[in-house]
Amino acid sequence: MRENKQERFMPHSLIKDVLPEIHFKEPALSKLSDDLFDKNDLEIFMLRLDEIHPVISGNKLFKLIYFLEEAKQSTHKQIITFGGTYSNHLAATAFVCKQLKIKSIGMVRGEKPKVLSPTLLFCLENEMQLEFVSRDCYKKINEKDFLKEIENIYGEHILIPEGGFSIKGKEGAGLIHQYFSDKNFTHVCLPVGTATTFAGLVDSNKNETEIMGFSVLKNLNDIEKRFEELKVNRQKKYSFISDYHFGGYAKKTDELLFFMKTFYQENKIELDFVYTAKMMVGVRDLIQKNYFVAGSKILCIHTGGLQGNTSLATLDFFV
Ligand SMILES: *Cc1c(COP(=O)(O)O)cnc(C)c1O
């Protein structure tokens, strides 16, 4: 069923069907310039998912799309999902739910802080109901008993697991593949958090392209288990790279920031320090280590996340 669905729709027509009120831009495929690429006879492109919308850019919309489709068709117009204080996923969910007049409830990890993060304030502006869940309780959010309790308290709803980590989320992310499936890339690179987007791109890969996931977390040791849970076809060609997390989630170093600045000067493309900059450092380093054979045509997916850079804005970072 789902396979057919993916065949029939270009992502943009599906997105337009589900969210007719919002204008989304088609993402460009920008060619990147760097002497290193020429020297190694490589072509590198970037799929600019960061450009599709000023608020919900990147991969989050794709992971949500089939949940939104379901919510629109259901009678109980209520979505419940989970995330941390700085979750791009919570923000994206709040925004699209408001547009669709679907009630959204965000379960936030940890006690309510005295001062809410910009992300949580954004969620409130978009009429998301926030519920704070203690860290101990939060560990159980995928357990049956916890989910049953949520059902008792809030009634019928559509549940989106944290970060969209689910088969539906994977299928939505798989739609991204259609933006480049006719371009014969030898490698497709993307940053990995929950691995939902990675799973979607591995699953929808139809040819010999190697899908390369770059972990932004320090201890992501269970990628095979995650793929199994998401029923990913593991005969497909993929590799998981965990050497470029820079100390762990949302950690940054001067080297990383310097790279972002140089990359911006050369390509006029902003990267974010939590995800896309780490992937790009990894890609460049692997080129230097001769991972890619001459003639390779590599796609890097800009998965968005630029709101995470607000802390850098005051430094006139991107000038
Ligand atoms: C959430 C996010 C990711 C990670 O996606 P997963 O599907 O959770 O692996 C990557 N890049 C950006 C910019 C994100 O916001």
Coordinates of C-alpha atoms and ligand atoms in Angstrom, one line a residue:
M1 CA 0.0 0.0 0.0
R2 CA 2.5 2.5 1.2
E3 CA 4.9 1.6 -1.6
N4 CA 2.2 2.6 -4.1
K5 CA 1.6 5.8 -2.4
Q6 CA 5.2 6.7 -2.6
E7 CA 5.1 6.0 -6.3
R8 CA 2.1 8.0 -7.1
F9 CA 2.9 11.3 -5.4
M10 CA 5.9 13.6 -5.8
P11 CA 6.5 14.8 -2.2
H12 CA 5.3 18.3 -3.1
S13 CA 1.9 17.3 -4.4
L14 CA 1.4 15.2 -1.2
I15 CA 2.5 18.1 1.0
K16 CA 0.2 20.4 -0.9
D17 CA -2.7 18.0 -0.5
V18 CA -2.2 17.7 3.2
L19 CA -1.2 21.4 3.9
P20 CA -2.9 23.4 1.1
E21 CA -2.7 26.7 3.2
I22 CA 1.1 26.7 3.4
H23 CA 3.4 27.5 0.6
F24 CA 6.4 25.2 0.4
K25 CA 9.3 25.9 -2.0
E26 CA 10.8 23.1 -4.0
P27 CA 14.3 22.4 -2.6
A28 CA 17.2 23.2 -4.9
L29 CA 20.1 20.8 -5.6
S30 CA 23.1 23.2 -5.2
K31 CA 26.5 22.2 -6.4
L32 CA 29.2 22.8 -3.8
S33 CA 32.6 24.2 -4.5
D34 CA 35.8 23.3 -2.8
D35 CA 39.3 22.7 -4.2
L36 CA 39.4 19.4 -2.4
F37 CA 36.5 18.1 -4.4
D38 CA 38.1 19.0 -7.8
K39 CA 41.5 17.6 -6.7
N40 CA 39.8 14.2 -6.0
D41 CA 37.6 14.3 -9.1
L42 CA 34.4 14.3 -7.0
E43 CA 31.2 16.2 -7.6
I44 CA 29.3 17.2 -4.4
F45 CA 25.7 18.5 -4.3
M46 CA 23.5 19.6 -1.5
L47 CA 19.7 19.1 -1.4
R48 CA 18.4 22.2 0.3
L49 CA 15.6 21.0 2.5
D50 CA 16.5 24.0 4.7
E51 CA 14.8 26.2 2.1
I52 CA 11.4 24.6 1.8
H53 CA 9.8 26.8 4.5
P54 CA 11.1 29.5 6.9
V55 CA 9.6 27.8 10.0
I56 CA 9.2 24.1 9.2
S57 CA 12.2 23.5 7.1
G58 CA 14.2 20.3 6.8
N59 CA 13.3 16.7 7.4
K60 CA 10.7 17.2 10.2
L61 CA 7.8 17.9 7.8
F62 CA 8.4 14.7 5.9
K63 CA 8.4 12.6 9.0
L64 CA 5.1 14.2 10.1
I65 CA 3.3 14.1 6.7
Y66 CA 1.5 10.7 7.0
F67 CA 0.5 11.4 10.6
L68 CA -1.0 14.7 9.5
E69 CA -2.8 13.0 6.6
E70 CA -4.3 10.5 9.1
A71 CA -5.3 13.2 11.6
K72 CA -7.1 15.2 8.9
Q73 CA -9.1 12.1 8.0
S74 CA -9.9 11.1 11.5
T75 CA -12.7 12.4 13.7
H76 CA -10.5 12.8 16.8
K77 CA -8.4 15.7 15.7
Q78 CA -5.8 15.6 18.4
I79 CA -2.1 14.8 18.1
I80 CA 0.2 13.9 21.1
T81 CA 3.9 13.8 20.7
F82 CA 7.1 14.0 22.8
G83 CA 10.4 15.9 22.8
G84 CA 13.0 17.8 24.8
T85 CA 13.2 21.5 25.6
Y86 CA 14.9 22.3 22.3
S87 CA 13.1 19.8 20.1
N88 CA 12.8 20.8 16.4
H89 CA 10.2 18.1 16.2
L90 CA 7.9 19.6 18.8
A91 CA 8.1 23.0 17.2
A92 CA 7.3 21.6 13.7
T93 CA 4.4 19.6 15.1
A94 CA 2.9 22.6 16.9
F95 CA 3.2 24.8 13.8
V96 CA 1.5 22.4 11.3
C97 CA -1.2 21.4 13.8
K98 CA -2.2 25.0 14.3
Q99 CA -2.4 25.4 10.5
L100 CA -4.6 22.4 10.2
K101 CA -6.7 23.3 13.3
I102 CA -5.7 20.0 15.0
K103 CA -5.2 20.2 18.7
S104 CA -1.6 19.3 19.7
I105 CA -0.2 18.2 23.0
G106 CA 3.5 18.2 23.6
M107 CA 5.0 16.0 26.3
V108 CA 8.2 17.6 27.3
R109 CA 11.1 15.8 29.0
G110 CA 11.8 17.1 32.5
E111 CA 10.2 19.4 35.0
K112 CA 8.8 22.7 33.9
P113 CA 11.7 25.2 34.0
K114 CA 11.3 28.7 35.4
V115 CA 12.1 30.2 32.0
L116 CA 10.8 28.4 28.9
S117 CA 13.2 27.8 26.0
P118 CA 12.5 29.7 22.7
T119 CA 11.4 26.4 21.2
L120 CA 8.8 25.9 23.9
L121 CA 7.6 29.5 23.7
F122 CA 7.2 28.9 20.0
C123 CA 5.1 25.8 20.7
L124 CA 2.9 27.8 23.1
E125 CA 2.4 30.5 20.5
N126 CA 1.2 27.8 18.2
E127 CA -1.3 26.7 20.7
M128 CA 0.4 23.4 21.6
Q129 CA -0.6 22.3 25.1
L130 CA 2.6 21.5 27.0
E131 CA 2.8 18.8 29.6
F132 CA 6.0 18.4 31.6
V133 CA 7.0 14.8 32.3
S134 CA 9.7 14.0 34.9
R135 CA 12.8 12.4 33.5
D136 CA 12.1 9.1 35.2
C137 CA 8.6 8.9 33.8
Y138 CA 9.9 10.1 30.4
K139 CA 12.0 6.9 30.1
K140 CA 8.7 4.9 29.9
I141 CA 7.0 6.9 27.2
N142 CA 7.1 4.0 24.8
E143 CA 5.7 1.5 27.3
K144 CA 2.2 0.1 27.1
D145 CA 1.2 1.3 30.6
F146 CA 2.3 4.8 30.0
L147 CA 0.5 5.0 26.7
K148 CA -2.7 3.6 28.3
E149 CA -2.6 6.3 30.9
I150 CA -2.3 8.9 28.2
E151 CA -5.3 7.5 26.5
N152 CA -7.2 7.6 29.8
I153 CA -6.3 11.2 30.5
Y154 CA -6.6 12.7 27.0
G155 CA -9.0 10.4 25.2
E156 CA -8.7 9.3 21.6
H157 CA -5.7 10.8 19.8
I158 CA -3.0 10.2 17.2
L159 CA 0.3 9.5 18.8
I160 CA 3.6 10.4 17.2
P161 CA 6.6 8.9 19.0
E162 CA 9.6 11.1 20.0
G163 CA 11.3 12.5 16.9
G164 CA 8.8 10.7 14.7
F165 CA 10.6 7.4 15.2
S166 CA 8.0 5.1 13.7
I167 CA 7.2 3.2 10.5
K168 CA 5.0 6.1 9.4
G169 CA 7.7 8.6 10.1
K170 CA 10.2 6.5 8.1
E171 CA 7.8 6.3 5.2
G172 CA 7.3 10.0 5.1
A173 CA 11.1 10.6 5.3
G174 CA 11.4 8.2 2.4
L175 CA 9.6 10.7 0.2
I176 CA 12.7 12.8 0.2
H177 CA 14.3 10.3 -2.1
Q178 CA 12.1 11.4 -4.9
Y179 CA 13.8 14.8 -5.1
F180 CA 17.0 13.1 -6.4
S181 CA 16.1 9.6 -7.5
D182 CA 16.8 10.4 -11.1
K183 CA 20.2 11.9 -10.6
N184 CA 22.4 8.9 -10.3
F185 CA 24.2 9.8 -7.1
T186 CA 26.8 7.2 -6.0
H187 CA 26.5 8.3 -2.3
V188 CA 23.8 10.1 -0.3
C189 CA 24.9 11.6 3.1
L190 CA 22.7 12.8 5.9
P191 CA 23.0 13.5 9.7
V192 CA 21.4 11.0 12.1
G193 CA 19.5 11.6 15.3
T194 CA 16.8 9.1 15.9
A195 CA 17.7 7.5 12.5
T196 CA 14.1 7.8 11.2
T197 CA 15.2 9.8 8.2
F198 CA 18.2 7.6 7.6
A199 CA 15.8 4.5 7.7
G200 CA 13.5 6.2 5.2
L201 CA 16.2 6.9 2.7
V202 CA 17.8 3.4 3.0
D203 CA 14.4 1.8 2.5
S204 CA 13.4 3.9 -0.5
N205 CA 16.8 3.5 -2.2
K206 CA 16.2 1.6 -5.4
N207 CA 19.7 1.3 -6.8
E208 CA 23.3 0.9 -5.9
T209 CA 23.6 4.3 -4.2
E210 CA 25.3 4.1 -0.8
I211 CA 23.2 5.9 1.9
M212 CA 25.6 7.2 4.5
G213 CA 24.3 8.2 7.9
F214 CA 26.5 10.5 10.1
S215 CA 25.6 10.2 13.8
V216 CA 25.4 13.4 15.8
L217 CA 25.1 11.5 19.0
K218 CA 28.0 10.0 21.0
N219 CA 26.6 6.6 21.9
L220 CA 24.3 5.6 19.0
N221 CA 25.2 1.9 19.2
D222 CA 21.9 0.4 18.3
I223 CA 21.4 1.4 14.7
E224 CA 20.7 -2.2 13.6
K225 CA 18.1 -2.6 16.3
R226 CA 16.5 0.7 15.2
F227 CA 16.4 -0.4 11.6
E228 CA 14.8 -3.7 12.7
E229 CA 12.2 -1.9 14.7
L230 CA 11.4 0.3 11.7
K231 CA 11.4 -2.8 9.4
V232 CA 14.1 -1.4 7.1
N233 CA 15.2 -3.6 4.3
R234 CA 18.8 -4.1 5.3
Q235 CA 19.8 -5.7 2.0
K236 CA 20.1 -2.1 0.8
K237 CA 23.5 -0.5 0.6
Y238 CA 24.2 1.8 3.6
S239 CA 26.9 2.8 6.0
F240 CA 26.7 4.3 9.5
I241 CA 29.5 6.6 10.5
S242 CA 29.9 7.6 14.1
D243 CA 33.3 9.4 14.2
Y244 CA 32.0 13.0 13.8
H245 CA 29.7 13.7 16.8
F246 CA 32.1 16.3 18.2
G247 CA 31.6 15.2 21.8
G248 CA 27.9 14.4 21.6
Y249 CA 24.5 15.9 20.9
A250 CA 24.5 19.7 20.5
K251 CA 28.1 19.8 21.6
K252 CA 30.3 22.1 19.5
T253 CA 34.0 22.9 19.2
D254 CA 35.9 25.9 17.7
E255 CA 36.9 23.7 14.8
L256 CA 33.3 23.0 14.0
L257 CA 32.3 26.6 14.2
F258 CA 35.3 27.6 12.0
F259 CA 34.2 25.0 9.5
M260 CA 30.7 26.4 9.4
K261 CA 32.0 29.9 8.8
T262 CA 34.4 28.8 6.0
F263 CA 31.6 26.7 4.4
Y264 CA 29.3 29.7 4.4
Q265 CA 31.9 32.0 2.9
E266 CA 32.5 29.5 0.0
N267 CA 29.0 28.3 -0.7
K268 CA 26.7 30.9 0.9
I269 CA 24.9 28.1 2.7
E270 CA 24.3 28.2 6.4
L271 CA 24.8 24.9 8.3
D272 CA 23.6 24.2 11.8
F273 CA 26.0 23.0 14.5
V274 CA 23.8 20.2 15.8
Y275 CA 23.4 18.3 12.6
T276 CA 24.5 19.4 9.2
A277 CA 27.9 20.9 10.0
K278 CA 28.9 17.6 11.6
M279 CA 27.9 15.7 8.6
M280 CA 29.9 18.0 6.3
V281 CA 33.0 17.8 8.4
G282 CA 32.7 14.0 8.1
V283 CA 32.2 14.1 4.4
R284 CA 35.3 16.3 3.9
D285 CA 37.4 14.1 6.2
L286 CA 36.4 10.9 4.4
I287 CA 37.4 12.6 1.1
Q288 CA 40.8 13.3 2.6
K289 CA 41.0 9.6 3.7
N290 CA 40.1 8.5 0.1
Y291 CA 36.8 6.9 1.1
F292 CA 35.2 8.0 -2.2
V293 CA 36.6 6.7 -5.5
A294 CA 37.4 9.3 -8.2
G295 CA 34.3 10.1 -10.3
S296 CA 31.9 9.7 -7.4
K297 CA 28.8 11.9 -7.4
I298 CA 27.9 12.7 -3.8
L299 CA 24.7 14.2 -2.4
C300 CA 24.6 15.8 1.1
I301 CA 21.1 16.4 2.5
H302 CA 20.7 19.7 4.3
T303 CA 18.1 18.6 6.8
G304 CA 17.4 22.1 8.1
G305 CA 17.6 22.9 11.8
L306 CA 18.8 26.5 11.4
Q307 CA 16.7 27.8 14.3
G308 CA 19.3 26.0 16.5
N309 CA 21.8 28.7 15.3
T310 CA 20.0 31.5 17.1
S311 CA 22.6 31.4 19.8
L312 CA 25.2 32.2 17.2
A313 CA 23.3 35.1 15.6
T314 CA 24.5 37.6 18.1
L315 CA 28.0 36.9 17.0
D316 CA 27.4 38.1 13.4
F317 CA 28.4 34.6 12.6
F318 CA 27.2 34.4 9.0
V319 CA 28.6 37.5 7.3
Ligands
LIG1 C1 15.8 16.1 13.7 C2 16.9 16.5 12.8 C3 17.7 15.5 12.2 C4 17.7 14.0 12.7 O1 16.7 13.3 12.0 P1 16.3 11.8 12.5 O2 15.3 11.4 11.6 O3 15.8 11.9 14.0 O4 17.5 11.0 12.5 C5 18.7 15.8 11.3 N1 18.9 17.1 11.0 C6 18.1 18.1 11.5 C7 18.5 19.5 11.1 C8 17.1 17.8 12.4 O5 16.4 18.8 12.9

